[in-house]
Amino acid sequence: WILHDWDDDDCVKILDQCKKAIPKNSGKLIIVDAVLRPEDDTSAFADSRLAFDLLMLALAPGGKERTEKEWRTLLSQGGFSKCNIISLPTLQAIIEAFPDE
């Protein structure tokens, strides 16, 4: 739960530094963070995700919770165009991001 504290520009800088630290052809970045679901989300965490997004607005200016599309765009901009998003029965999801070559 680090990247949700930052705006997109700062996240790209953080991801760029992560990419530099990952061994070529053998590493990946693991992110555990909320992935907002579409408006038709009826899971037990639907209201919690909205509450956390509002909390981010109050406590971390520029920080935000992101949808899957927003995560994929952000990761691509940071040099991780291939990723897997693994949903969990919790507020967070696991995001595996693989550095571009």
Coordinates of C-alpha atoms in Angstrom, one line a residue:
W1 CA 0.0 0.0 0.0
I2 CA 2.5 2.6 -1.2
L3 CA 1.5 3.6 -4.7
H4 CA -2.0 4.7 -3.7
D5 CA -0.4 7.5 -1.6
W6 CA 1.0 9.2 -4.8
D7 CA -0.3 10.9 -7.9
D8 CA 0.4 9.2 -11.3
D9 CA 3.6 11.3 -12.1
D10 CA 5.2 10.3 -8.8
C11 CA 4.1 6.7 -9.2
V12 CA 5.8 6.5 -12.6
K13 CA 9.0 7.8 -10.9
I14 CA 8.7 5.2 -8.2
L15 CA 8.0 2.4 -10.8
D16 CA 11.0 3.5 -12.8
Q17 CA 13.3 3.1 -9.8
C18 CA 11.8 -0.3 -9.1
K19 CA 12.4 -1.3 -12.7
K20 CA 16.1 -0.4 -12.3
A21 CA 16.4 -2.7 -9.3
I22 CA 14.8 -5.7 -10.9
P23 CA 17.2 -8.2 -12.5
K24 CA 16.6 -8.4 -16.3
N25 CA 14.7 -11.4 -17.5
S26 CA 14.1 -12.9 -14.1
G27 CA 12.3 -10.5 -11.8
K28 CA 8.9 -9.0 -11.2
L29 CA 7.3 -6.4 -9.1
I30 CA 4.6 -7.4 -6.6
I31 CA 2.1 -4.8 -5.6
V32 CA -0.6 -5.4 -2.9
D33 CA -3.1 -2.6 -3.2
A34 CA -6.8 -1.9 -3.8
V35 CA -8.1 -2.3 -7.3
L36 CA -11.4 -0.6 -7.7
R37 CA -14.1 -2.6 -9.4
P38 CA -16.8 -1.3 -11.8
E39 CA -19.8 0.6 -10.5
D40 CA -21.8 -2.6 -10.5
D41 CA -19.6 -4.1 -7.8
T42 CA -21.8 -5.9 -5.2
S43 CA -18.9 -7.4 -3.2
A44 CA -18.7 -6.9 0.6
F45 CA -15.9 -4.4 0.0
A46 CA -17.6 -2.1 -2.5
D47 CA -18.4 0.5 0.1
S48 CA -14.9 0.2 1.6
R49 CA -13.2 0.9 -1.6
L50 CA -15.1 4.2 -2.0
A51 CA -14.4 5.1 1.6
F52 CA -10.6 4.5 1.1
D53 CA -10.7 6.6 -2.1
L54 CA -12.3 9.5 -0.1
L55 CA -9.7 8.9 2.7
M56 CA -6.9 9.2 0.1
L57 CA -8.3 12.6 -1.0
A58 CA -8.2 13.9 2.6
L59 CA -4.9 12.4 3.8
A60 CA -2.6 12.1 0.7
P61 CA -3.2 14.9 -1.7
G62 CA -2.7 13.4 -5.2
G63 CA -3.1 9.9 -3.8
K64 CA -5.9 7.7 -5.1
E65 CA -7.4 4.3 -5.4
R66 CA -7.2 3.0 -9.0
T67 CA -9.3 0.8 -11.3
E68 CA -7.8 -2.1 -13.1
K69 CA -7.6 0.1 -16.3
E70 CA -5.8 2.9 -14.3
W71 CA -3.4 0.4 -12.8
R72 CA -2.5 -1.1 -16.3
T73 CA -2.0 2.4 -17.7
L74 CA 0.1 3.5 -14.8
L75 CA 2.3 0.4 -14.9
S76 CA 2.8 0.7 -18.6
Q77 CA 3.9 4.3 -18.2
G78 CA 6.4 3.1 -15.6
G79 CA 7.9 0.4 -17.8
F80 CA 5.8 -2.6 -16.8
S81 CA 3.4 -3.2 -19.7
K82 CA 2.8 -6.9 -18.8
C83 CA 0.9 -7.5 -15.6
N84 CA -1.4 -9.9 -13.9
I85 CA -4.0 -8.7 -11.4
I86 CA -5.2 -11.4 -9.0
S87 CA -8.4 -10.6 -7.2
L88 CA -8.7 -11.7 -3.6
P89 CA -11.8 -11.8 -1.3
T90 CA -10.3 -8.7 0.5
L91 CA -10.0 -5.0 -0.2
Q92 CA -6.6 -5.5 -1.8
A93 CA -5.5 -7.4 -4.9
I94 CA -2.1 -8.8 -5.9
I95 CA -0.6 -7.2 -8.9
E96 CA 2.3 -8.9 -10.6
A97 CA 4.2 -6.5 -12.9
F98 CA 6.9 -7.6 -15.3
P99 CA 9.5 -5.1 -16.5
D100 CA 9.7 -4.3 -20.2
E101 CA 12.9 -5.4 -21.9

